[in-house]
Short mmCIF file of C-alpha atoms in Angstrom, two decimals:
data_model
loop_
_atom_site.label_atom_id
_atom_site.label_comp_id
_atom_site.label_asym_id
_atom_site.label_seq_id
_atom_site.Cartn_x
_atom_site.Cartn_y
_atom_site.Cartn_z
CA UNK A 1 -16.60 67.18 7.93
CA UNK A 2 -16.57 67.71 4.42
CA UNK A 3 -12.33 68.29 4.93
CA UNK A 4 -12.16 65.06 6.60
CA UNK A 5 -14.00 62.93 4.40
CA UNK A 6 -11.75 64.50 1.61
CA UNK A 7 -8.69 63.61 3.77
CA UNK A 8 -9.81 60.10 4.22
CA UNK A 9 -10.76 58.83 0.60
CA UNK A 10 -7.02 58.89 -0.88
CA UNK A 11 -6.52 56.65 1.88
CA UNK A 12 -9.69 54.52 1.55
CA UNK A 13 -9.16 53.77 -1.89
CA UNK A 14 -5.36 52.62 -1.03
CA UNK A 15 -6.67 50.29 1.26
CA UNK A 16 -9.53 48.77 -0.73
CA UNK A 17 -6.75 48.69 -3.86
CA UNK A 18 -4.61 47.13 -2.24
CA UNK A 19 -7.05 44.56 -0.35
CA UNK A 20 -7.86 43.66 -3.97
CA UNK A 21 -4.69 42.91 -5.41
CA UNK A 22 -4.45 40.68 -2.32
CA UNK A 23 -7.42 38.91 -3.62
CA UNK A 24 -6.02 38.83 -7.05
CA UNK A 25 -2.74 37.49 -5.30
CA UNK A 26 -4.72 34.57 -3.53
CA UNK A 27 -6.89 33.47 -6.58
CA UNK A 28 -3.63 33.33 -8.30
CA UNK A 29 -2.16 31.14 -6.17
CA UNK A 30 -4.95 28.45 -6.01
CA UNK A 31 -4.78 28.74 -9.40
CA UNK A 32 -1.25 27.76 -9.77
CA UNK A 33 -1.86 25.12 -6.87
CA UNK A 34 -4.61 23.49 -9.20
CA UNK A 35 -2.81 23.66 -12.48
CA UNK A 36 0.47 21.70 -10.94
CA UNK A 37 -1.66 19.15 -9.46
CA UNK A 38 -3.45 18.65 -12.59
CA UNK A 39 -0.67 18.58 -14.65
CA UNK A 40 1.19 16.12 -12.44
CA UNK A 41 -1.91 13.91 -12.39
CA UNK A 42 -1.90 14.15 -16.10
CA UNK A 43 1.41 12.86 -16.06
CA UNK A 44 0.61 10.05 -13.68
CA UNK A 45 -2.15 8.89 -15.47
CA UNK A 46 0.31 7.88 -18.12
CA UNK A 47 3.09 6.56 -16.06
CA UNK A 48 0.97 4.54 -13.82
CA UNK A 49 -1.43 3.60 -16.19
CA UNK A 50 0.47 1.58 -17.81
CA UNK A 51 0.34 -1.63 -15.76
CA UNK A 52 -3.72 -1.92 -16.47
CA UNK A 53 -2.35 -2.09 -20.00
CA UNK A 54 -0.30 -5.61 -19.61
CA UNK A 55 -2.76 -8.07 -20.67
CA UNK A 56 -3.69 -5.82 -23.40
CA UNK A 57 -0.06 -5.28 -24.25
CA UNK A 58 0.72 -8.72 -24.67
CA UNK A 59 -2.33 -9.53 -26.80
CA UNK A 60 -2.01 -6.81 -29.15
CA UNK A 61 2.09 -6.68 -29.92
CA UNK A 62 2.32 -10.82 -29.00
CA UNK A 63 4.83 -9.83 -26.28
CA UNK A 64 5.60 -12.34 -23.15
CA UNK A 65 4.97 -10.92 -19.88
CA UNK A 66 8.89 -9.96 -19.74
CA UNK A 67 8.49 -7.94 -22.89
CA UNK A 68 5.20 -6.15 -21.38
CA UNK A 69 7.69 -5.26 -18.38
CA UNK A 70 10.33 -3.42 -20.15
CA UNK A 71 7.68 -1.37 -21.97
CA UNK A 72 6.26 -0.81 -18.62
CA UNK A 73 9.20 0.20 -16.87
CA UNK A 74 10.12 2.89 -20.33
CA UNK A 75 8.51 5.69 -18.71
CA UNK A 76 9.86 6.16 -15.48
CA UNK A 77 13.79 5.01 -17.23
CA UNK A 78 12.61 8.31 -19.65
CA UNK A 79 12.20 10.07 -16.31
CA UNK A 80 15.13 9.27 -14.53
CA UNK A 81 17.14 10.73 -17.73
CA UNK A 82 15.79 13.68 -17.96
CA UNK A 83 14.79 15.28 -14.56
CA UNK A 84 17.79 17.37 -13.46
CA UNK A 85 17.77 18.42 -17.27
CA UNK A 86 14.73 19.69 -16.83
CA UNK A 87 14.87 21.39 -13.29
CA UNK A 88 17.84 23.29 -14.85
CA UNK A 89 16.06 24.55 -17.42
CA UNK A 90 13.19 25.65 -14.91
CA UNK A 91 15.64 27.56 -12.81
CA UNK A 92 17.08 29.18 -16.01
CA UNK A 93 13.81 30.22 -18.13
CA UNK A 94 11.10 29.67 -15.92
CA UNK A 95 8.36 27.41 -15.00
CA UNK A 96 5.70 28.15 -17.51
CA UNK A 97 8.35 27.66 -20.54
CA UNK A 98 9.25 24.10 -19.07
CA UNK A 99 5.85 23.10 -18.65
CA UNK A 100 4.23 23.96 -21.51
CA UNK A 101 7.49 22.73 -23.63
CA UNK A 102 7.58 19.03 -22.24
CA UNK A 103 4.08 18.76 -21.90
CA UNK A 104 3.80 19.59 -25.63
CA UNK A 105 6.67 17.25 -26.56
CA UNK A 106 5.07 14.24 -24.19
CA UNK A 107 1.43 14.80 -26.15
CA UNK A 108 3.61 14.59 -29.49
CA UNK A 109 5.58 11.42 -28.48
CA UNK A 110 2.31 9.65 -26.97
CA UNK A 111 0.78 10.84 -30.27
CA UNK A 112 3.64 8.79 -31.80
CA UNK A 113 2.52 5.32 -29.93
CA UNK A 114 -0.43 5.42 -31.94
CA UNK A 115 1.04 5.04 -35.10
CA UNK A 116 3.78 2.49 -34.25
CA UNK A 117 3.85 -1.30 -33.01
CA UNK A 118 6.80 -3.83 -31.63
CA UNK A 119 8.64 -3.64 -28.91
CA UNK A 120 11.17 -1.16 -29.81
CA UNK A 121 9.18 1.39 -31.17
CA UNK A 122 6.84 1.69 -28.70
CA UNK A 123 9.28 1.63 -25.90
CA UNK A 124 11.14 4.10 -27.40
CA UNK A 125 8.02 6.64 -27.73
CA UNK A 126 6.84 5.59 -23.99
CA UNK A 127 10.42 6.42 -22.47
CA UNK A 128 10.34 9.63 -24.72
CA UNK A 129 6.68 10.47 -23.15
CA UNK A 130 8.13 9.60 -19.85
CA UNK A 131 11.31 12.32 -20.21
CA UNK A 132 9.08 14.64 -21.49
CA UNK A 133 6.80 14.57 -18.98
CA UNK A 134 9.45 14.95 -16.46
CA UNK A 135 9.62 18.65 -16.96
CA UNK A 136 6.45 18.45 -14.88
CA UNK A 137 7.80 17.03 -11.97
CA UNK A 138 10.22 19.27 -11.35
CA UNK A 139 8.93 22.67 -12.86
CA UNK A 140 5.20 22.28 -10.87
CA UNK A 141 6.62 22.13 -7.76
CA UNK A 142 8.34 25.27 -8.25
CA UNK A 143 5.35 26.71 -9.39
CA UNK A 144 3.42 25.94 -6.42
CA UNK A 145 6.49 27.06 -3.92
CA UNK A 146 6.74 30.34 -5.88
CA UNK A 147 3.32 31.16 -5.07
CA UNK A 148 2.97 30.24 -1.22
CA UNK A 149 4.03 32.09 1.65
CA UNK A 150 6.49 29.65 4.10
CA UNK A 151 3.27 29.24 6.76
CA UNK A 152 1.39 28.11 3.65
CA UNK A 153 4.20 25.62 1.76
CA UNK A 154 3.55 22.63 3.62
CA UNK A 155 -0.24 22.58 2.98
CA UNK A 156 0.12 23.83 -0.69
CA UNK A 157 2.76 21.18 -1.26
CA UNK A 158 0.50 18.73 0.45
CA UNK A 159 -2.02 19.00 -1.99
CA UNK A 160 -0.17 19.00 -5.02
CA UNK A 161 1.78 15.93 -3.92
CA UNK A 162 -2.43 14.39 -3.76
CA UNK A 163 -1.88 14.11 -7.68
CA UNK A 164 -0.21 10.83 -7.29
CA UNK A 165 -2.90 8.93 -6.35
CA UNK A 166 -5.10 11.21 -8.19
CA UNK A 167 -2.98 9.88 -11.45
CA UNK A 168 -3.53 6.47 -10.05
CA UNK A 169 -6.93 6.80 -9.68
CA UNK A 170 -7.47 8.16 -12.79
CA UNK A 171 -5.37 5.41 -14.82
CA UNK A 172 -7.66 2.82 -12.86
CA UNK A 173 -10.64 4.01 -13.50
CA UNK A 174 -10.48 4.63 -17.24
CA UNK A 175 -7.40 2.36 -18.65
CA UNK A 176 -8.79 -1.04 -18.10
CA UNK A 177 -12.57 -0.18 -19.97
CA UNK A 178 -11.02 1.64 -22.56
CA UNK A 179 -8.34 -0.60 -23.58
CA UNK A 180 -11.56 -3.29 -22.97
CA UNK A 181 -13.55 -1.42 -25.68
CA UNK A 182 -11.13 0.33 -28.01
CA UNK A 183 -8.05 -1.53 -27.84
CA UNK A 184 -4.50 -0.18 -26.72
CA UNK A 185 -4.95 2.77 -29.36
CA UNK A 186 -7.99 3.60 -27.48
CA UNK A 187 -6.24 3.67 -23.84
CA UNK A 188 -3.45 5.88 -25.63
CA UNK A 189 -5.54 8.13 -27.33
CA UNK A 190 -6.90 8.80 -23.60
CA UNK A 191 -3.64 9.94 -21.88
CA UNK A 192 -2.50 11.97 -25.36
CA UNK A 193 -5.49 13.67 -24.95
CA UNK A 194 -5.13 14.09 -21.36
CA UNK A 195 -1.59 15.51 -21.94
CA UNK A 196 -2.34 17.77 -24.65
CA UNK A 197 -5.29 20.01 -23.10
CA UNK A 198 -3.27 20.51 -20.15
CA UNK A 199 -0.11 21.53 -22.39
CA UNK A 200 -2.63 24.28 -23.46
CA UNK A 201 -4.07 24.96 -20.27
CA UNK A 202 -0.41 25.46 -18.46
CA UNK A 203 0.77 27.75 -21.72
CA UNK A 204 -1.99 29.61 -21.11
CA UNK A 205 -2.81 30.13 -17.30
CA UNK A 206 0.41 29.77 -15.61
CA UNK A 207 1.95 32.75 -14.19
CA UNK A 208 6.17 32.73 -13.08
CA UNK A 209 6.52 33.64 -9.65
CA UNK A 210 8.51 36.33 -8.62
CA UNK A 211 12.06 35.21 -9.18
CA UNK A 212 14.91 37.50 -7.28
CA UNK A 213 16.73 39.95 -9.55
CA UNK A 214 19.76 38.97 -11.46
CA UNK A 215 23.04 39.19 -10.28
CA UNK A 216 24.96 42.32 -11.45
CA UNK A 217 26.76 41.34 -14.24
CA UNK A 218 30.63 40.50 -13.01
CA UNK A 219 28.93 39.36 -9.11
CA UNK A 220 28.97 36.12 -8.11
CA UNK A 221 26.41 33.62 -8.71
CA UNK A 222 24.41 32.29 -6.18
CA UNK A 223 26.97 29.00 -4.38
CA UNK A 224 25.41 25.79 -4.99
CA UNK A 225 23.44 24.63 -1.61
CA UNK A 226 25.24 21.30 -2.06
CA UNK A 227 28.66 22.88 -1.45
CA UNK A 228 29.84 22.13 1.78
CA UNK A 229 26.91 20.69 3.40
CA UNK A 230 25.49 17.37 3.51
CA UNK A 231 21.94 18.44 4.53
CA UNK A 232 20.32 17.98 1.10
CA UNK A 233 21.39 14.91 0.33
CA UNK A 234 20.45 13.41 3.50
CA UNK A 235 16.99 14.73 2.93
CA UNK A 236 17.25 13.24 -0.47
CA UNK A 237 18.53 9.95 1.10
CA UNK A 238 15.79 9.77 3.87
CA UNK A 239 13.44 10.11 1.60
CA UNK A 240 14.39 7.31 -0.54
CA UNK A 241 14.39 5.23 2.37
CA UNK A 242 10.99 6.24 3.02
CA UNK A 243 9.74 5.26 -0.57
CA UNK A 244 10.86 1.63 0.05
CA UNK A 245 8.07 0.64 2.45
CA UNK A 246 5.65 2.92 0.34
CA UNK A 247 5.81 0.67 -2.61
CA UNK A 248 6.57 -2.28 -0.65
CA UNK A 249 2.52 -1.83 0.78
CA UNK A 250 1.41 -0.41 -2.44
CA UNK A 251 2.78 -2.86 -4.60
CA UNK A 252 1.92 -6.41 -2.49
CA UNK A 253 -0.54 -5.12 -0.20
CA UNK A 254 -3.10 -6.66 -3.22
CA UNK A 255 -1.68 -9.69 -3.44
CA UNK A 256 -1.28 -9.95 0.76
CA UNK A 257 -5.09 -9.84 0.38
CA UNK A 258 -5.86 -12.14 -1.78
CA UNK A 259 -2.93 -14.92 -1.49
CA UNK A 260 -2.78 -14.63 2.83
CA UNK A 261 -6.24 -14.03 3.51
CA UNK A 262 -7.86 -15.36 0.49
CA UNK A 263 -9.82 -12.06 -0.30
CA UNK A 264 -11.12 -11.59 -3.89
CA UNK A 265 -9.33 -9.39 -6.36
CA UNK A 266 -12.32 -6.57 -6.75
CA UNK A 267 -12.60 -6.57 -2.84
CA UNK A 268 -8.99 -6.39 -2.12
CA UNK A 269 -8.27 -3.51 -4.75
CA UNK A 270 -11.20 -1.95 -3.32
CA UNK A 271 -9.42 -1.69 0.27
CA UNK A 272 -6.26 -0.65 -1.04
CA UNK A 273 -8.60 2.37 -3.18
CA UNK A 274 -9.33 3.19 0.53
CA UNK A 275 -5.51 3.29 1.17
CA UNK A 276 -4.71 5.07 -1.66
CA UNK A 277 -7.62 7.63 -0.75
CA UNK A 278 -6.07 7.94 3.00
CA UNK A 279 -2.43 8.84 1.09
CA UNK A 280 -4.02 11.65 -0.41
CA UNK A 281 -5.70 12.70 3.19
CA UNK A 282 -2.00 11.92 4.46
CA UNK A 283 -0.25 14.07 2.12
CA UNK A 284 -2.18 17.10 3.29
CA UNK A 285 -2.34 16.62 7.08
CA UNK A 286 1.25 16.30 6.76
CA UNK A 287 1.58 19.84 4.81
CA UNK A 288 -0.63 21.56 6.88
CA UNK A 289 1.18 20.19 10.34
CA UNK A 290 4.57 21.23 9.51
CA UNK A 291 3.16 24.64 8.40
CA UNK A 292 1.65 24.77 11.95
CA UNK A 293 5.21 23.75 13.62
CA UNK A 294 7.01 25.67 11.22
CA UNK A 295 9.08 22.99 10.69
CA UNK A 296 9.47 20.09 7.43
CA UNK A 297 11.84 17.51 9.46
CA UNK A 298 10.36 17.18 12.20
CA UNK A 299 7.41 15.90 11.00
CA UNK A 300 9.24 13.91 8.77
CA UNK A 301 11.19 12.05 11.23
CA UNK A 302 7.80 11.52 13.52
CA UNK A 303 5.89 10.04 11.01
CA UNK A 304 9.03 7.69 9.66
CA UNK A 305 9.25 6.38 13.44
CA UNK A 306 5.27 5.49 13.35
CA UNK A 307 5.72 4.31 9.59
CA UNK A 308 8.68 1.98 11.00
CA UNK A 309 6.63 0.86 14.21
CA UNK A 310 3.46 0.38 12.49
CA UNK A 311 5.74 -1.90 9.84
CA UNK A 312 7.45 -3.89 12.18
CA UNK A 313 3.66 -4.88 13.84
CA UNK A 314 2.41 -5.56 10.33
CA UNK A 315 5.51 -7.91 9.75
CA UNK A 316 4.61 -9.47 12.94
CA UNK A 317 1.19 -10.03 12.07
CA UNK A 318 1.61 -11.20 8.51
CA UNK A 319 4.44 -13.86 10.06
CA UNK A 320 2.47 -15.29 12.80
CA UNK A 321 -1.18 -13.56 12.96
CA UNK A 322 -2.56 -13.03 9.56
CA UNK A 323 -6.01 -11.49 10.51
CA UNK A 324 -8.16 -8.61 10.66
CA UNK A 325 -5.08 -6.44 12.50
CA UNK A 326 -3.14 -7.14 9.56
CA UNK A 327 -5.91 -5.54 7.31
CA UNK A 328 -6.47 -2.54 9.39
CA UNK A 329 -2.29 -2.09 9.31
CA UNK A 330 -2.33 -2.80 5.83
CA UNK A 331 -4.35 0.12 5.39
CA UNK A 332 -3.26 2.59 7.93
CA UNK A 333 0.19 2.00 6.31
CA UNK A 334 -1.22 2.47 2.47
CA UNK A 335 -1.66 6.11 3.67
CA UNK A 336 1.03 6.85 6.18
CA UNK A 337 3.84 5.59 4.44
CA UNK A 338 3.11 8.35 1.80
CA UNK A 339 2.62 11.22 3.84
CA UNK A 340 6.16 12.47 4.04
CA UNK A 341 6.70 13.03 0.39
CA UNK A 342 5.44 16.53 0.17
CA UNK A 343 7.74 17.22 3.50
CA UNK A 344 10.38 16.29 1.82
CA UNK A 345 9.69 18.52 -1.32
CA UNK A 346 9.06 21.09 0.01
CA UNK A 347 12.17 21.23 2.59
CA UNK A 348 14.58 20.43 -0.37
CA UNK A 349 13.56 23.55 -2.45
CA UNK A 350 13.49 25.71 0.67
CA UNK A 351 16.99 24.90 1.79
CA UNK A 352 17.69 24.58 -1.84
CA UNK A 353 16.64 28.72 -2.88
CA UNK A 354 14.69 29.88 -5.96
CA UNK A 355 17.78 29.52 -8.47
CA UNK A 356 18.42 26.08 -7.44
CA UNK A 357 14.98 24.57 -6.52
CA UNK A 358 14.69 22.91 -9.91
CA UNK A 359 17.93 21.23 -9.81
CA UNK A 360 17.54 20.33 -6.58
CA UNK A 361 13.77 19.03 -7.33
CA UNK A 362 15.52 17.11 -10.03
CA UNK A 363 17.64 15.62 -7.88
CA UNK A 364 15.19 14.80 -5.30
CA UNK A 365 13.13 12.91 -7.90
CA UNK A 366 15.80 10.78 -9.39
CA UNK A 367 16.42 9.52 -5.86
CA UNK A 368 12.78 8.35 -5.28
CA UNK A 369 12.35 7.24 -8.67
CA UNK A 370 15.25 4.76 -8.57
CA UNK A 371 13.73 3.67 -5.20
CA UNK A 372 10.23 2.90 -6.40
CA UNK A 373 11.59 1.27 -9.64
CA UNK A 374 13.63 -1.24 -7.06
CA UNK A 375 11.06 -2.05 -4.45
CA UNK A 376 8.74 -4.08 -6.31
CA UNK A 377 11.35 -6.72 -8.18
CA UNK A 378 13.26 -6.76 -4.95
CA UNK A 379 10.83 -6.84 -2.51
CA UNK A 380 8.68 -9.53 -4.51
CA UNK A 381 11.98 -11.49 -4.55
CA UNK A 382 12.11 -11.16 -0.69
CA UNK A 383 8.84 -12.44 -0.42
CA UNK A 384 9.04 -15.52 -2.47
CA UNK A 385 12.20 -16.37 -0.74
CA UNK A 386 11.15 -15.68 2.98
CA UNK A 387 7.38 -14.28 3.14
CA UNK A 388 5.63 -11.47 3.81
CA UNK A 389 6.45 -11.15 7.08
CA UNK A 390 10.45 -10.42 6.43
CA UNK A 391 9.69 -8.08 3.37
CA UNK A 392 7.63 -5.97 5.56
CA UNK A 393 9.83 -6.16 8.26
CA UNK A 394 12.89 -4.57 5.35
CA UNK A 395 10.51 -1.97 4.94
CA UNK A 396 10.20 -0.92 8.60
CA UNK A 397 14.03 -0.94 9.08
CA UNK A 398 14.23 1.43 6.11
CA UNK A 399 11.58 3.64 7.58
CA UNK A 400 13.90 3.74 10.99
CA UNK A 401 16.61 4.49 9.12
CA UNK A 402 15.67 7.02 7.76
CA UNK A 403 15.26 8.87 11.07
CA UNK A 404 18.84 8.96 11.66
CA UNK A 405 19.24 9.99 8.04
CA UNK A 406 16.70 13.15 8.07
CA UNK A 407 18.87 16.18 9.39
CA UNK A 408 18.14 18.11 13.34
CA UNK A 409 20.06 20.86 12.02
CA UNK A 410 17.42 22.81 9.15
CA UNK A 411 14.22 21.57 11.01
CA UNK A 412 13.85 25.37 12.21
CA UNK A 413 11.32 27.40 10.55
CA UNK A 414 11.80 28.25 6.87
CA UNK A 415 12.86 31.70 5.64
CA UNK A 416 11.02 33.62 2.61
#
């Protein structure tokens, strides 16, 4: 007995060491998981906090409501620069490097809008926030991926795409007071410290996955995954598309409220809260059913068909019904037109591989960027010219577009 027992422990104490650093391995992750969301959020809460800031804007710096736009809109043209720049340098010195670098240089250049007025200089700081605050985009999401088994990507992805409207909500829920109390400084001085204990949290706490080994020196580098294939960039296309009628509900769905059906501002933003809310649940549902299908497309193209249908009755409703159905679509919509977004991450830096997910991340970005920066002026200018009903209906043809767009061919199950 005593022979067995001895036989036995060796063994034992493999198993319960390694069951462990499993454990270890799993806290890690939701770690990681956390710390991108939160840094994306952080992000957010800049970007899209920006609009609450208009009327105080024009008061403080004496700016027109054209000159409170372009500082506005500095951000996200900061962004659009800098993202493949800084998926690069993810894929070349690793995710915590990038993070904690741009965070850093976004807390110094939003540090810098406190100490400068006008037009120029502050646009110039907010677009250098903006680009600096890019490297989060790209280098959380590789974080995150890193981390997660495929049967877990979806979900993890999921929730990490939640800090959009988590950024949203933040920026609406403490802009407007504080710039009502302190002033614009005030407002800033939020976000700047927002951004700067998360640049110590990610130098800190975040851990590089494991990356694959170099090449041997003389080998071959890895091929780029956009050479001879078209599959990315029709992911990166569909996705676009998708964006359109995302912002197209996001951005009027207020002002369908309270223009069409004569609902007061507080109540209507409250409802859209709700939608925004839904996204969120969206998001995650989404993750979590591809990881049960083992598949990222066709999910994608399932929920662009019901985004496009469920447009295409709103349009008809707006146009010739404007009632409660409306409301309910209105809703419905506010969280199922965002529900592919982590899909489409995720599938990009799958396809894409670890030593191209950041470019390809970059990439990704830039294309959904551009999109959301040219729904709102163009779909506002659709509905002056023709209503509701037609701008809605543009969004539900891009949504059914985009199912031709998203690729059959790498809907199979993702490879480790």
């Amino acid at each position: 007995m005593a022979n067995r027992q001895a036989l036995s422990a060796p063994g034992s104490t493999d198993r319960r060491a390694g069951a462990a650093d499993g454990d270890r391995a799993a806290r890690l992750r939701w770690l990681m998981l956390a710390l991108g969301t939160a840094a994306q959020a952080s992000s957010f809460a800049f970007v899209y906090g920006l609009p609450y800031l208009i009327p105080t804007l024009r008061h403080t710096e004496r700016l027109g409501l054209a000159g409170a736009g372009v500082l506005v809109a500095c951000p996200t043209a900061g962004m659009l620069l800098a993202l493949y720049a800084w998926g690069a340098a993810a894929d070349r010195y690793g995710e915590r490097v990038v993070l904690a670098c741009g965070l850093g240089l976004a807390t110094a250049a939003l540090a810098g809008t406190l100490l400068v007025h006008g037009l120029v200089p502050l646009g110039l700081m907010f677009a250098l926030a903006g680009a600096a605050g890019a490297s989060v985009s790209a280098a959380s999401g590789r974080v995150v991926l890193g981390w997660f088994a495929p049967e877990q990507r979806g979900l993890a992805m999921g929730i990490r795409q939640t800090s959009t409207p988590l950024g949203m909500l933040v920026a609406a829920v403490s802009m407007p007071p504080l710039a009502a109390a302190y002033g614009l400084r005030g407002a800033l001085l939020f976000v700047t410290v927002l951004s700067a204990v998360m640049t110590v949290l990610t130098a800190l706490l975040v851990v590089d996955p494991p990356r694959p080994p170099e090449p041997a020196p003389g080998a071959a580098r890895p091929a780029s995954p956009y050479s001879g294939s078209w599959t990315l960039w029709r992911i990166h296309g569909a996705s676009a598309l998708l964006v359109w009628p995302q912002f197209t509900v996001g951005a009027f769905g207020l002002v369908f409220l309270t223009e069409v059906r004569h609902w007061s501002a507080v109540e209507a933003g409250q409802l859209m809260a709700v939608g925004q809310a839904l996204a969120a649940a969206c998001r995650i549902g989404a993750g979590r059913w591809s990881d049960a299908v083992g598949s990222r497309l066709r999910p994608m193209r399932t929920l662009a068909a019901v985004v496009g249908a469920l447009s295409l009755l709103l349009a008809a409703c707006a146009q010739w019904w404007p009632s409660w159905a409306s409301v309910l679509l209105l809703v419905v919509l506010c969280g199922l037109s965002a529900s592919t977004n982590g899909l489409s991450f995720t599938s990009v830096a799958e396809l894409a591989g670890p030593r191209w997910a950041g470019r390809a991340l970059g990439v990704q970005n830039i294309g959904q960027n551009l999109t959301a920066s040219l729904a709102p002026p163009l779909a506002g200018a659709i509905i002056t010219s023709a209503g509701f009903g037609t701008a809605f209906g543009c969004a539900a043809g891009c949504a059914l577009a985009a199912i031709a767009v998203v690729p059959v061919r790498a809907a199979g199950r993702p490879g480790r």
